[in-house]
CSV table of C-alpha atoms in Angstrom, one decimal:
chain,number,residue,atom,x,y,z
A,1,UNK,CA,-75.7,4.9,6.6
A,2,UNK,CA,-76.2,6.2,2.5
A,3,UNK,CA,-79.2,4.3,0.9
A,4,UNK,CA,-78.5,4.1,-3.2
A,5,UNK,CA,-81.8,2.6,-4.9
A,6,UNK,CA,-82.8,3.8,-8.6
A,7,UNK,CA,-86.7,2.5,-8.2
A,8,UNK,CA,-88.4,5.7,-6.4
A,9,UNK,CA,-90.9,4.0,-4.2
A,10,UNK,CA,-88.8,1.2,-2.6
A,11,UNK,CA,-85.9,4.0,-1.8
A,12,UNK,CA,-88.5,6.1,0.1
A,13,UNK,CA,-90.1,2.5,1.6
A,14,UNK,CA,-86.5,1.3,3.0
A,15,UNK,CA,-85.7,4.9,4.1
A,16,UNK,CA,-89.3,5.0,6.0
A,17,UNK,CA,-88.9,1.8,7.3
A,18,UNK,CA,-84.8,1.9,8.5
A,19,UNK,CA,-85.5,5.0,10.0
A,20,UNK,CA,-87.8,3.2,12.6
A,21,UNK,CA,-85.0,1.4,13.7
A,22,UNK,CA,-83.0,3.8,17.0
A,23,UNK,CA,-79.6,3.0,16.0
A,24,UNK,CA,-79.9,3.3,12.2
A,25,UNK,CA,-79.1,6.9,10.9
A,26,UNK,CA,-80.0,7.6,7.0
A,27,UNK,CA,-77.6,10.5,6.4
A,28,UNK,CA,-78.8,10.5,2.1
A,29,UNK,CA,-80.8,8.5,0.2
A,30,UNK,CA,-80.0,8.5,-3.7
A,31,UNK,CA,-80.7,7.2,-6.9
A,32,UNK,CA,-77.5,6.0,-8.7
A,33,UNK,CA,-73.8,4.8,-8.1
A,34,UNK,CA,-72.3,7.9,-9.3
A,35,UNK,CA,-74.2,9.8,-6.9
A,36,UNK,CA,-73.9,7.3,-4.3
A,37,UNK,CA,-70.1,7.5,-4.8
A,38,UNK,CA,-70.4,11.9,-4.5
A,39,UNK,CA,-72.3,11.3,-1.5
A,40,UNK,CA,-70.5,9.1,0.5
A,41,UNK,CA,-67.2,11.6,0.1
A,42,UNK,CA,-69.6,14.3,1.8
A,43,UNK,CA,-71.1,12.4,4.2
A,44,UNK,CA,-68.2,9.9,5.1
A,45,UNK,CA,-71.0,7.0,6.0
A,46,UNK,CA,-69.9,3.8,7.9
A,47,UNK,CA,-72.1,1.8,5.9
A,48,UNK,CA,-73.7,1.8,2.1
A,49,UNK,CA,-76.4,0.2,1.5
A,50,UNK,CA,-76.8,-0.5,-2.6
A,51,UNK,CA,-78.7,-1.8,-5.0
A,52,UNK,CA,-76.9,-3.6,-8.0
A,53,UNK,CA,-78.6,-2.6,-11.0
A,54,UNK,CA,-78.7,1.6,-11.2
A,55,UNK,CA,-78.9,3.7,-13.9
A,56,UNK,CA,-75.5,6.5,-14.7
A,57,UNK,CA,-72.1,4.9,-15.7
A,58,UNK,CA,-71.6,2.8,-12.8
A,59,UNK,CA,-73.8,-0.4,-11.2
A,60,UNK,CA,-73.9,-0.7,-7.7
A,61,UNK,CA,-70.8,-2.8,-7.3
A,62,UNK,CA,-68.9,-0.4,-8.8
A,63,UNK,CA,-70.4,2.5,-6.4
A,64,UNK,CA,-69.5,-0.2,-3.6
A,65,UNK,CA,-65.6,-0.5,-5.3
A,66,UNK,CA,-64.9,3.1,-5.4
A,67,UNK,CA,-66.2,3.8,-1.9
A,68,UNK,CA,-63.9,1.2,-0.3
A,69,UNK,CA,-61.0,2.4,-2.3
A,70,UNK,CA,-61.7,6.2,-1.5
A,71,UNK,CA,-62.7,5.4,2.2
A,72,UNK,CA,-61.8,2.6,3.5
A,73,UNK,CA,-63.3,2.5,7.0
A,74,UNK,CA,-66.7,2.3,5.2
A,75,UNK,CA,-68.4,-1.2,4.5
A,76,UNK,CA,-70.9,-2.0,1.8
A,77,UNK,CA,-74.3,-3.8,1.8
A,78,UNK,CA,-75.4,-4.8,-1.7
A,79,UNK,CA,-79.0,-5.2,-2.6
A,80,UNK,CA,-80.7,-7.2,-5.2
A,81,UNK,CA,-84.0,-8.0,-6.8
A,82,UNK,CA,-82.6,-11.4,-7.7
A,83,UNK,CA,-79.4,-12.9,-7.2
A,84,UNK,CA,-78.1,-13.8,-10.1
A,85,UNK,CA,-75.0,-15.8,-10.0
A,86,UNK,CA,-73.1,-13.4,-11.9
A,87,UNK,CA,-74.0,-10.7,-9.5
A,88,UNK,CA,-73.2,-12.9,-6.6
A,89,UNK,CA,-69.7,-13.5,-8.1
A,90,UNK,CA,-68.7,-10.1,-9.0
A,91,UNK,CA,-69.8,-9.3,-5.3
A,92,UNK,CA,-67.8,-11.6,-3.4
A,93,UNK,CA,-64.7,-11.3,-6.1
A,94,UNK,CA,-65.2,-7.4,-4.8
A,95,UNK,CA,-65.4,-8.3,-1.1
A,96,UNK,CA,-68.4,-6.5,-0.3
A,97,UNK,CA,-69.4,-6.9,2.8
A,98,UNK,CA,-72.9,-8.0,2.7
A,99,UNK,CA,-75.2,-9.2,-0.3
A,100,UNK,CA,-79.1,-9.3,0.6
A,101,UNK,CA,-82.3,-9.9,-1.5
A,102,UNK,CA,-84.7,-7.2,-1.7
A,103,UNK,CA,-87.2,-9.9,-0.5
A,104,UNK,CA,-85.8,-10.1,2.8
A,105,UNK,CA,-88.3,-8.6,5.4
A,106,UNK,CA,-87.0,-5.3,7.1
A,107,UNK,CA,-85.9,-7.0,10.5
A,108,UNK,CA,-84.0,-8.9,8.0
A,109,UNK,CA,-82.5,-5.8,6.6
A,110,UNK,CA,-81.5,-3.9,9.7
A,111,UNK,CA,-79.9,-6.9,11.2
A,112,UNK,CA,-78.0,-7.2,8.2
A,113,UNK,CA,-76.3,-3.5,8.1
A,114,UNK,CA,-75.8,-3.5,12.3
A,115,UNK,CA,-73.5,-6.8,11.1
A,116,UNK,CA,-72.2,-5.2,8.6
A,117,UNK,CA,-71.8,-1.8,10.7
A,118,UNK,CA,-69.8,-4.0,12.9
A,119,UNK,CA,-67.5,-5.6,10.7
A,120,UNK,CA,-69.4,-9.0,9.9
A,121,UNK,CA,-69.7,-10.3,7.0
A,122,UNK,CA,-73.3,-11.5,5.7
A,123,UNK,CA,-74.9,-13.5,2.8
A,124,UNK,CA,-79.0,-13.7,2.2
A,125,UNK,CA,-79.4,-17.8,3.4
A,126,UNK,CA,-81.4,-18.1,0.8
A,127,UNK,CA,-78.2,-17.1,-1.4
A,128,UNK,CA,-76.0,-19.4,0.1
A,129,UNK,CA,-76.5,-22.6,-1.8
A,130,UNK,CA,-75.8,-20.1,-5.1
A,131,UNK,CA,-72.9,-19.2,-4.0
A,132,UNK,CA,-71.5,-22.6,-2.4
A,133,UNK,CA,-72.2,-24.1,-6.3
A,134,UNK,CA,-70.6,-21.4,-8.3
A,135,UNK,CA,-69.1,-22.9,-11.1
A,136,UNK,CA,-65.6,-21.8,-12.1
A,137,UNK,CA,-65.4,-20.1,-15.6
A,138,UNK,CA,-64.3,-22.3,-18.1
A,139,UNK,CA,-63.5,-20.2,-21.2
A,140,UNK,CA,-60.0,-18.9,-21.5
A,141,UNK,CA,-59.4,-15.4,-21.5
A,142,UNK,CA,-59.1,-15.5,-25.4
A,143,UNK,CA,-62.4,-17.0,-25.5
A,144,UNK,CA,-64.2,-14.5,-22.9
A,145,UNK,CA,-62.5,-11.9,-25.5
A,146,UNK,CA,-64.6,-13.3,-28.5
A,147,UNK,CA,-67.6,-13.7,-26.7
A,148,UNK,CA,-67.9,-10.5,-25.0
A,149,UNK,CA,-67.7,-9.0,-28.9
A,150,UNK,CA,-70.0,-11.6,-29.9
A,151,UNK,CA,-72.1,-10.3,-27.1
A,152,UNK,CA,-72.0,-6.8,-28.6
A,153,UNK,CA,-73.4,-8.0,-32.0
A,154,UNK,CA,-69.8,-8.5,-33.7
A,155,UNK,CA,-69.6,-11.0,-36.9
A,156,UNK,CA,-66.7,-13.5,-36.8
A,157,UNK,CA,-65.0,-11.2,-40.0
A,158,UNK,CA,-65.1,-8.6,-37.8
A,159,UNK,CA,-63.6,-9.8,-34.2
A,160,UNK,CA,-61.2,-11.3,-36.3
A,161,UNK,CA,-59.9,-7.9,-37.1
A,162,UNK,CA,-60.4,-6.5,-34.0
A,163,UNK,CA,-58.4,-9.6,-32.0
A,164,UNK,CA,-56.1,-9.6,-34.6
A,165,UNK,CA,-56.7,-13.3,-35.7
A,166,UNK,CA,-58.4,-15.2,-39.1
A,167,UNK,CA,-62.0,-16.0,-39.0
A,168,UNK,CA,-61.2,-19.7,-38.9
A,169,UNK,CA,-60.2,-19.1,-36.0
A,170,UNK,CA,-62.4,-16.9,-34.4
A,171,UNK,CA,-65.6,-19.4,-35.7
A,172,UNK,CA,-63.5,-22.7,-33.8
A,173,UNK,CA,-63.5,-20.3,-30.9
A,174,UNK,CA,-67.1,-19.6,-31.3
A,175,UNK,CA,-68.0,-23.3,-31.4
A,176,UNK,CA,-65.5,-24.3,-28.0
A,177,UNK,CA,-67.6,-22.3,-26.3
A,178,UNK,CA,-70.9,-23.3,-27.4
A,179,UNK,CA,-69.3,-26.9,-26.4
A,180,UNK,CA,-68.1,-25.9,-23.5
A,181,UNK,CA,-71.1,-23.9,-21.9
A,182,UNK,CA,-73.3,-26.8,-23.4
A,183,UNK,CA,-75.2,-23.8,-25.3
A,184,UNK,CA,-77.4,-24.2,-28.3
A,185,UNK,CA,-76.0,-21.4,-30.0
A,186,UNK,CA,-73.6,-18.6,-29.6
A,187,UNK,CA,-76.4,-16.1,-28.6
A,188,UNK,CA,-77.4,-18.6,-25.4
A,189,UNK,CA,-73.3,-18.6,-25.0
A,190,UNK,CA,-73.4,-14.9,-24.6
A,191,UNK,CA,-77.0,-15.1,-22.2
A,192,UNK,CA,-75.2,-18.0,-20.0
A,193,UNK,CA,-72.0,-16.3,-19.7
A,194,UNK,CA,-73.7,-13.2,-18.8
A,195,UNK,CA,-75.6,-14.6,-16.0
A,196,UNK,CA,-72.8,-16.9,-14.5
A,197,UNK,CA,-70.8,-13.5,-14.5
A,198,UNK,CA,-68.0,-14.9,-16.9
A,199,UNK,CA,-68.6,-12.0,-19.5
């Protein structure tokens, strides 16, 4: 397996710790997504195990998209400080393979990538009420447009230019989705739309 954790100390703890186990073989333990993607074309692992939240141009779910695409054989364990219901959608949307809390204990862990290794699919329990009550999105794609620019500090004047619409229009689009996410402004829009994964 290929370990990809950014956070020094609990990369060398897992890789200490799986390495106990007889049928668990760490062939590279890294620090990003882009390098987790590098090293699974050298190594040709059966299973990645990695973190969500990395540092370099791609997250962890990325890492985990362009491994399956590049080789498919090999299945991906995702690993997370906190699930976060946005995280938790973008990883079963991706069909990842696994999706584990970096509380679990490290029995917990190793059972999870032998599943995985063997084709099963698995989900932290503690995860599984999350994911049973994700909420569909309920903004349009028009509206998921304004808010991600919202979302990167844009004034109404200006997505209006950008979307190619007036700023009447973009500020009634701006208050739908304050209604509709029952937000108390559009910068707790943007924070619950972020976390739910929408944005």
């Amino acid at each position: 397996m290929l370990l990809a954790e950014d956070q020094h100390i609990i990369r060398e703890a897992l890789v200490t710790l799986l390495s106990l186990e007889p049928d668990i073989e760490i062939v590279q333990a890294v620090e990003s997504g882009d390098a987790a993607v590098a090293a699974a074309m050298v190594h040709r692992p059966d299973v990645v195990v990695l973190d969500i939240d990395m540092p370099g141009t791609i997250d962890g779910l990325d890492a985990a998209a362009q491994v399956r695409t590049r080789l498919p054989g090999c299945r991906a364990l995702m690993l997370t400080g906190h699930g976060k219901p946005g995280h938790l959608r973008r990883a079963l949307s991706s069909q990842v393979d696994g999706f584990m809390l970096k509380t679990a204990s490290p029995e917990e862990l190793a059972s999870a990538i032998r599943k995985v290794a063997r084709g099963e699919r698995v989900l932290d329990p503690s995860l599984a009420v999350t994911a049973w009550n994700l909420a569909d999105n309920p903004l349009t794609p028009r509206e998921a447009d304004v808010l991600r620019l919202v979302a990167e500090g844009s004034e109404p004047p200006e997505i209006a230019e950008r979307l190619f619409l007036s700023a009447g229009t973009v500020r009634n689009y701006i208050t739908a989705i304050v209604t509709k996410l029952n937000a108390r402004n559009r910068t707790d829009a943007v924070r619950i739309a972020s976390e739910a994964g929408w944005i």
